[in-house]
């Protein structure tokens, strides 16, 4: 299987790509340390020139969305003291009146509330690559039904489409009847938006006996299961999915091979054990952690909170970058047990104290007010005497809750990224 590549980067030798990424990494870390208050603090002890490998990168702290939000909120609260910085000290660009007084073209608001900057430049969010893989080409009219209000999704897709030479209809969300009217009268070649709204449009068009001209689609923002993908194909629309966030832009995209998602050329992706920053072996499910090479918003080891896993080998289309399985759930797991919250990071902290413990899962069972916690731990070989008691003590120290410990063979726990499994039923 061969492909019409977006550019030569997609098919380069993996070793050359890795060398280029690792060469760019120290410059991005130096940029983040020098030009952002947040990373000046978070990476204060890091020598940028020493971070030239994935192993060195893995020693840096993970910054999760909750921390980004907390820093943004803290600086907003300090506005009266002259520390106003809506991006929490993570951006190198802004506008007049901020510490970073230029360079931002737009600013967006995501739920939380989290603010994200958009800088200058063609296809700023790098979505053109995903649109190209979905079959869009110069001259196509693209019906963009992602939101243009507050969040960046509409602008992200529009920028990528314009970079390809497409024309864009700014449909936005909702107003199904008006959007169908526009589709009937403008005859777009392609759709971008959520898969659920595409289904609504196709259903409504069929109900009204209205043929649609759309034949290709790039969807995101929701799961795109194979059943829905095939349903769309039966109605004449071939859809592909991409994985992008408001913080990072494009992370990975689907190709005609339909074998996972190929990682974008402008980011470094790691899969780590939930609640930690420790990379997992290839194939094991963990949290997606991304380092972007965008100098305006230089997020270093940004934890997305999403679960995925690396696929072995390269894409049959000839694209040679890393592949991931796609979205497999959320990594920011927690459970409330006997009135106390237990988080995935706490389970990881317990396991980290014992080299004999390979992987673990905290299982919560029981009825209301009768919760039982069992830490199931994978070990290789014989279990050292007293290890169960030591783990139980550590579990109580970290979580402030009593729990049992049960050992299982290496590889016995499901490979689904779960660190906390809540089996209680709340009627």
mmCIF file of C-alpha atoms in Angstrom, residues 86-355:
data_model
loop_
_atom_site.group_PDB
_atom_site.id
_atom_site.type_symbol
_atom_site.label_atom_id
_atom_site.label_comp_id
_atom_site.label_asym_id
_atom_site.label_seq_id
_atom_site.Cartn_x
_atom_site.Cartn_y
_atom_site.Cartn_z
ATOM 1 C CA UNK A 86 -3.910 34.465 31.676
ATOM 2 C CA UNK A 87 -1.887 31.486 30.411
ATOM 3 C CA UNK A 88 -0.398 30.720 33.820
ATOM 4 C CA UNK A 89 3.131 31.469 32.684
ATOM 5 C CA UNK A 90 3.196 28.719 30.021
ATOM 6 C CA UNK A 91 3.058 30.881 26.861
ATOM 7 C CA UNK A 92 5.800 32.937 25.231
ATOM 8 C CA UNK A 93 3.310 35.145 23.346
ATOM 9 C CA UNK A 94 0.489 37.491 24.313
ATOM 10 C CA UNK A 95 -0.805 41.012 23.638
ATOM 11 C CA UNK A 96 -0.367 44.548 24.928
ATOM 12 C CA UNK A 97 -0.753 44.707 28.704
ATOM 13 C CA UNK A 98 0.726 41.256 29.372
ATOM 14 C CA UNK A 99 4.271 40.288 30.205
ATOM 15 C CA UNK A 100 4.427 38.724 26.740
ATOM 16 C CA UNK A 101 3.079 41.705 24.842
ATOM 17 C CA UNK A 102 2.875 40.448 21.239
ATOM 18 C CA UNK A 103 2.543 37.456 18.955
ATOM 19 C CA UNK A 104 -0.928 36.108 19.734
ATOM 20 C CA UNK A 105 -3.378 36.112 16.838
ATOM 21 C CA UNK A 106 -6.288 34.655 18.810
ATOM 22 C CA UNK A 107 -7.045 33.455 22.311
ATOM 23 C CA UNK A 108 -9.483 30.649 23.128
ATOM 24 C CA UNK A 109 -11.338 29.435 26.192
ATOM 25 C CA UNK A 110 -11.819 25.758 26.987
ATOM 26 C CA UNK A 111 -13.934 24.269 29.795
ATOM 27 C CA UNK A 112 -12.261 24.636 33.141
ATOM 28 C CA UNK A 113 -11.749 27.568 32.455
ATOM 29 C CA UNK A 114 -8.455 27.216 30.550
ATOM 30 C CA UNK A 115 -7.154 29.789 28.052
ATOM 31 C CA UNK A 116 -5.040 28.834 25.037
ATOM 32 C CA UNK A 117 -3.127 31.168 22.703
ATOM 33 C CA UNK A 118 -2.883 30.895 18.951
ATOM 34 C CA UNK A 119 0.172 32.447 17.362
ATOM 35 C CA UNK A 120 0.963 33.478 13.826
ATOM 36 C CA UNK A 121 1.850 31.209 10.959
ATOM 37 C CA UNK A 122 0.354 28.962 8.310
ATOM 38 C CA UNK A 123 -1.578 25.942 9.627
ATOM 39 C CA UNK A 124 -0.660 26.864 13.188
ATOM 40 C CA UNK A 125 -2.239 23.716 14.689
ATOM 41 C CA UNK A 126 -0.713 21.415 11.983
ATOM 42 C CA UNK A 127 -4.085 19.904 11.026
ATOM 43 C CA UNK A 128 -3.406 20.033 7.282
ATOM 44 C CA UNK A 129 -1.556 16.714 7.541
ATOM 45 C CA UNK A 130 -4.632 14.952 8.952
ATOM 46 C CA UNK A 131 -6.949 16.539 6.381
ATOM 47 C CA UNK A 132 -4.647 15.419 3.571
ATOM 48 C CA UNK A 133 -4.602 11.849 4.913
ATOM 49 C CA UNK A 134 -8.418 11.959 4.918
ATOM 50 C CA UNK A 135 -8.387 12.705 1.195
ATOM 51 C CA UNK A 136 -8.955 16.450 1.133
ATOM 52 C CA UNK A 137 -7.198 18.332 -1.650
ATOM 53 C CA UNK A 138 -6.771 21.847 -3.021
ATOM 54 C CA UNK A 139 -9.986 23.160 -4.535
ATOM 55 C CA UNK A 140 -12.298 21.182 -2.236
ATOM 56 C CA UNK A 141 -15.103 23.000 -0.436
ATOM 57 C CA UNK A 142 -15.027 21.935 3.221
ATOM 58 C CA UNK A 143 -18.107 22.170 5.428
ATOM 59 C CA UNK A 144 -16.637 22.910 8.871
ATOM 60 C CA UNK A 145 -19.114 22.145 11.646
ATOM 61 C CA UNK A 146 -16.664 22.450 14.521
ATOM 62 C CA UNK A 147 -17.308 25.295 16.937
ATOM 63 C CA UNK A 148 -16.008 28.756 16.140
ATOM 64 C CA UNK A 149 -17.230 29.968 19.533
ATOM 65 C CA UNK A 150 -14.802 30.145 22.496
ATOM 66 C CA UNK A 151 -12.908 26.918 21.694
ATOM 67 C CA UNK A 152 -10.277 26.545 18.938
ATOM 68 C CA UNK A 153 -11.640 23.517 17.051
ATOM 69 C CA UNK A 154 -13.212 25.507 14.202
ATOM 70 C CA UNK A 155 -10.119 27.652 13.712
ATOM 71 C CA UNK A 156 -7.833 24.616 13.918
ATOM 72 C CA UNK A 157 -9.623 22.869 11.065
ATOM 73 C CA UNK A 158 -10.006 26.036 9.023
ATOM 74 C CA UNK A 159 -6.286 26.768 9.216
ATOM 75 C CA UNK A 160 -5.411 23.279 8.027
ATOM 76 C CA UNK A 161 -7.934 23.394 5.189
ATOM 77 C CA UNK A 162 -6.668 26.768 4.012
ATOM 78 C CA UNK A 163 -3.098 25.444 4.018
ATOM 79 C CA UNK A 164 -4.230 22.688 1.654
ATOM 80 C CA UNK A 165 -5.843 25.214 -0.660
ATOM 81 C CA UNK A 166 -9.422 24.340 0.281
ATOM 82 C CA UNK A 167 -12.370 26.684 0.584
ATOM 83 C CA UNK A 168 -14.147 26.599 3.953
ATOM 84 C CA UNK A 169 -17.798 27.067 4.874
ATOM 85 C CA UNK A 170 -17.885 28.105 8.543
ATOM 86 C CA UNK A 171 -20.906 26.091 9.607
ATOM 87 C CA UNK A 172 -20.182 25.874 13.317
ATOM 88 C CA UNK A 173 -22.337 23.723 15.598
ATOM 89 C CA UNK A 174 -26.103 23.243 15.671
ATOM 90 C CA UNK A 175 -28.663 24.789 13.287
ATOM 91 C CA UNK A 176 -29.100 21.463 11.514
ATOM 92 C CA UNK A 177 -31.716 22.717 9.055
ATOM 93 C CA UNK A 178 -29.616 25.707 7.997
ATOM 94 C CA UNK A 179 -26.500 23.564 7.672
ATOM 95 C CA UNK A 180 -28.355 21.070 5.472
ATOM 96 C CA UNK A 181 -29.634 23.939 3.349
ATOM 97 C CA UNK A 182 -26.070 25.168 2.911
ATOM 98 C CA UNK A 183 -24.932 21.676 1.969
ATOM 99 C CA UNK A 184 -27.674 21.386 -0.636
ATOM 100 C CA UNK A 185 -26.937 24.771 -2.161
ATOM 101 C CA UNK A 186 -23.128 24.922 -1.893
ATOM 102 C CA UNK A 187 -22.417 21.205 -2.569
ATOM 103 C CA UNK A 188 -19.315 20.754 -0.383
ATOM 104 C CA UNK A 189 -16.884 17.953 -1.119
ATOM 105 C CA UNK A 190 -15.924 17.272 2.496
ATOM 106 C CA UNK A 191 -17.143 17.523 6.079
ATOM 107 C CA UNK A 192 -15.121 18.214 9.228
ATOM 108 C CA UNK A 193 -16.712 18.022 12.664
ATOM 109 C CA UNK A 194 -17.809 15.484 15.242
ATOM 110 C CA UNK A 195 -18.920 12.053 14.015
ATOM 111 C CA UNK A 196 -22.198 12.352 15.903
ATOM 112 C CA UNK A 197 -23.194 15.536 14.061
ATOM 113 C CA UNK A 198 -22.238 13.958 10.746
ATOM 114 C CA UNK A 199 -24.658 11.130 11.546
ATOM 115 C CA UNK A 200 -27.371 13.642 12.428
ATOM 116 C CA UNK A 201 -26.876 15.422 9.100
ATOM 117 C CA UNK A 202 -26.922 12.183 7.097
ATOM 118 C CA UNK A 203 -30.038 10.939 8.910
ATOM 119 C CA UNK A 204 -31.845 14.229 8.437
ATOM 120 C CA UNK A 205 -30.895 14.429 4.772
ATOM 121 C CA UNK A 206 -32.209 10.910 4.171
ATOM 122 C CA UNK A 207 -35.423 11.751 6.017
ATOM 123 C CA UNK A 208 -35.957 14.762 3.744
ATOM 124 C CA UNK A 209 -34.917 12.912 0.607
ATOM 125 C CA UNK A 210 -32.044 15.339 0.105
ATOM 126 C CA UNK A 211 -28.908 13.952 -1.566
ATOM 127 C CA UNK A 212 -25.620 15.225 -0.136
ATOM 128 C CA UNK A 213 -22.474 15.937 -2.120
ATOM 129 C CA UNK A 214 -20.098 15.187 0.789
ATOM 130 C CA UNK A 215 -17.900 12.179 0.042
ATOM 131 C CA UNK A 216 -15.035 12.534 2.539
ATOM 132 C CA UNK A 217 -14.775 13.571 6.160
ATOM 133 C CA UNK A 218 -12.321 14.205 8.972
ATOM 134 C CA UNK A 219 -13.904 13.753 12.387
ATOM 135 C CA UNK A 220 -12.622 14.353 15.895
ATOM 136 C CA UNK A 221 -13.735 15.274 19.400
ATOM 137 C CA UNK A 222 -15.488 11.938 19.967
ATOM 138 C CA UNK A 223 -14.926 8.236 19.446
ATOM 139 C CA UNK A 224 -15.431 7.059 15.865
ATOM 140 C CA UNK A 225 -16.194 3.348 16.198
ATOM 141 C CA UNK A 226 -15.896 1.032 13.212
ATOM 142 C CA UNK A 227 -19.659 0.492 13.152
ATOM 143 C CA UNK A 228 -20.314 4.216 12.668
ATOM 144 C CA UNK A 229 -17.471 4.499 10.172
ATOM 145 C CA UNK A 230 -19.005 1.675 8.080
ATOM 146 C CA UNK A 231 -22.477 3.203 8.428
ATOM 147 C CA UNK A 232 -21.137 6.444 6.920
ATOM 148 C CA UNK A 233 -19.425 4.559 4.085
ATOM 149 C CA UNK A 234 -22.722 2.870 3.231
ATOM 150 C CA UNK A 235 -24.152 6.358 2.762
ATOM 151 C CA UNK A 236 -21.321 7.491 0.525
ATOM 152 C CA UNK A 237 -19.064 9.260 3.060
ATOM 153 C CA UNK A 238 -15.571 7.928 3.802
ATOM 154 C CA UNK A 239 -14.530 9.285 7.171
ATOM 155 C CA UNK A 240 -11.214 9.332 9.003
ATOM 156 C CA UNK A 241 -10.438 10.467 12.527
ATOM 157 C CA UNK A 242 -7.732 12.563 14.122
ATOM 158 C CA UNK A 243 -6.618 13.121 17.694
ATOM 159 C CA UNK A 244 -6.020 16.749 18.611
ATOM 160 C CA UNK A 245 -6.332 18.946 21.683
ATOM 161 C CA UNK A 246 -6.759 22.664 22.291
ATOM 162 C CA UNK A 247 -3.409 22.739 24.102
ATOM 163 C CA UNK A 248 -1.287 20.842 21.600
ATOM 164 C CA UNK A 249 -2.971 20.897 18.210
ATOM 165 C CA UNK A 250 -2.719 17.733 16.122
ATOM 166 C CA UNK A 251 -1.247 14.729 17.938
ATOM 167 C CA UNK A 252 -2.052 11.832 15.581
ATOM 168 C CA UNK A 253 -4.212 11.017 12.571
ATOM 169 C CA UNK A 254 -5.780 8.071 10.789
ATOM 170 C CA UNK A 255 -4.714 6.884 7.342
ATOM 171 C CA UNK A 256 -6.259 4.709 4.644
ATOM 172 C CA UNK A 257 -4.598 1.681 6.278
ATOM 173 C CA UNK A 258 -7.079 1.939 9.180
ATOM 174 C CA UNK A 259 -4.410 0.631 11.550
ATOM 175 C CA UNK A 260 -4.210 3.004 14.484
ATOM 176 C CA UNK A 261 -3.214 6.664 14.287
ATOM 177 C CA UNK A 262 0.105 7.965 12.951
ATOM 178 C CA UNK A 263 1.792 10.517 15.231
ATOM 179 C CA UNK A 264 2.201 14.041 13.836
ATOM 180 C CA UNK A 265 5.671 15.222 12.820
ATOM 181 C CA UNK A 266 5.633 18.244 15.172
ATOM 182 C CA UNK A 267 5.305 16.476 18.521
ATOM 183 C CA UNK A 268 7.098 13.887 20.654
ATOM 184 C CA UNK A 269 4.710 11.305 22.106
ATOM 185 C CA UNK A 270 5.336 9.056 25.108
ATOM 186 C CA UNK A 271 3.031 6.513 26.753
ATOM 187 C CA UNK A 272 3.481 6.482 30.541
ATOM 188 C CA UNK A 273 2.017 4.535 33.405
ATOM 189 C CA UNK A 274 -1.039 6.463 34.713
ATOM 190 C CA UNK A 275 -0.228 8.588 37.731
ATOM 191 C CA UNK A 276 3.490 8.626 36.911
ATOM 192 C CA UNK A 277 5.891 9.889 34.278
ATOM 193 C CA UNK A 278 7.398 6.443 33.680
ATOM 194 C CA UNK A 279 7.253 5.183 30.069
ATOM 195 C CA UNK A 280 5.629 1.770 29.642
ATOM 196 C CA UNK A 281 6.832 -1.017 27.302
ATOM 197 C CA UNK A 282 5.595 -0.937 23.710
ATOM 198 C CA UNK A 283 2.036 -2.241 23.505
ATOM 199 C CA UNK A 284 1.120 -1.541 27.131
ATOM 200 C CA UNK A 285 -1.757 0.869 27.644
ATOM 201 C CA UNK A 286 -0.887 4.088 29.442
ATOM 202 C CA UNK A 287 -1.348 7.844 29.450
ATOM 203 C CA UNK A 288 -0.465 9.864 26.364
ATOM 204 C CA UNK A 289 2.194 12.452 27.248
ATOM 205 C CA UNK A 290 3.149 14.967 24.565
ATOM 206 C CA UNK A 291 6.014 17.408 24.116
ATOM 207 C CA UNK A 292 5.239 19.986 21.460
ATOM 208 C CA UNK A 293 7.865 21.779 19.402
ATOM 209 C CA UNK A 294 5.659 24.883 19.137
ATOM 210 C CA UNK A 295 7.833 27.739 20.492
ATOM 211 C CA UNK A 296 4.789 29.916 21.362
ATOM 212 C CA UNK A 297 3.233 27.448 23.784
ATOM 213 C CA UNK A 298 6.121 25.088 24.623
ATOM 214 C CA UNK A 299 4.390 22.412 26.657
ATOM 215 C CA UNK A 300 7.035 19.928 27.837
ATOM 216 C CA UNK A 301 5.767 16.458 28.789
ATOM 217 C CA UNK A 302 2.148 17.541 28.866
ATOM 218 C CA UNK A 303 -0.127 14.820 30.246
ATOM 219 C CA UNK A 304 -3.280 14.633 28.135
ATOM 220 C CA UNK A 305 -5.154 12.392 30.567
ATOM 221 C CA UNK A 306 -5.998 10.086 27.637
ATOM 222 C CA UNK A 307 -5.125 6.401 27.435
ATOM 223 C CA UNK A 308 -3.540 4.750 24.405
ATOM 224 C CA UNK A 309 -0.761 2.339 23.438
ATOM 225 C CA UNK A 310 2.007 2.173 20.844
ATOM 226 C CA UNK A 311 1.425 -0.140 17.887
ATOM 227 C CA UNK A 312 4.464 -2.106 16.658
ATOM 228 C CA UNK A 313 5.878 -1.492 13.209
ATOM 229 C CA UNK A 314 5.027 1.256 10.751
ATOM 230 C CA UNK A 315 1.937 2.172 8.771
ATOM 231 C CA UNK A 316 1.323 0.107 5.592
ATOM 232 C CA UNK A 317 0.846 3.379 3.692
ATOM 233 C CA UNK A 318 4.587 4.016 3.989
ATOM 234 C CA UNK A 319 4.352 6.620 6.730
ATOM 235 C CA UNK A 320 7.145 5.793 9.129
ATOM 236 C CA UNK A 321 6.312 7.660 12.316
ATOM 237 C CA UNK A 322 5.189 6.050 15.565
ATOM 238 C CA UNK A 323 1.610 4.761 15.630
ATOM 239 C CA UNK A 324 -0.788 4.696 18.573
ATOM 240 C CA UNK A 325 -4.018 2.752 18.931
ATOM 241 C CA UNK A 326 -6.187 5.820 19.344
ATOM 242 C CA UNK A 327 -8.267 6.953 22.305
ATOM 243 C CA UNK A 328 -8.755 4.132 24.829
ATOM 244 C CA UNK A 329 -10.261 5.952 27.820
ATOM 245 C CA UNK A 330 -9.123 8.337 30.532
ATOM 246 C CA UNK A 331 -6.006 8.028 32.663
ATOM 247 C CA UNK A 332 -6.992 10.473 35.412
ATOM 248 C CA UNK A 333 -8.679 7.780 37.492
ATOM 249 C CA UNK A 334 -9.905 8.182 41.048
ATOM 250 C CA UNK A 335 -12.413 6.659 43.444
ATOM 251 C CA UNK A 336 -13.977 7.856 46.663
ATOM 252 C CA UNK A 337 -13.478 5.210 49.334
ATOM 253 C CA UNK A 338 -14.869 5.651 52.852
ATOM 254 C CA UNK A 339 -15.083 9.381 52.279
ATOM 255 C CA UNK A 340 -11.500 9.725 50.973
ATOM 256 C CA UNK A 341 -10.453 10.192 47.339
ATOM 257 C CA UNK A 342 -7.867 7.728 46.061
ATOM 258 C CA UNK A 343 -5.989 8.687 42.885
ATOM 259 C CA UNK A 344 -3.964 6.750 40.334
ATOM 260 C CA UNK A 345 -0.840 8.657 41.366
ATOM 261 C CA UNK A 346 -1.165 7.329 44.911
ATOM 262 C CA UNK A 347 -1.287 3.738 43.677
ATOM 263 C CA UNK A 348 1.797 4.446 41.578
ATOM 264 C CA UNK A 349 3.574 5.903 44.622
ATOM 265 C CA UNK A 350 2.933 2.707 46.623
ATOM 266 C CA UNK A 351 4.256 0.482 43.836
ATOM 267 C CA UNK A 352 7.281 2.700 43.242
ATOM 268 C CA UNK A 353 8.564 1.864 46.732
ATOM 269 C CA UNK A 354 8.924 -1.841 45.897
ATOM 270 C CA UNK A 355 11.063 -2.949 42.914
#
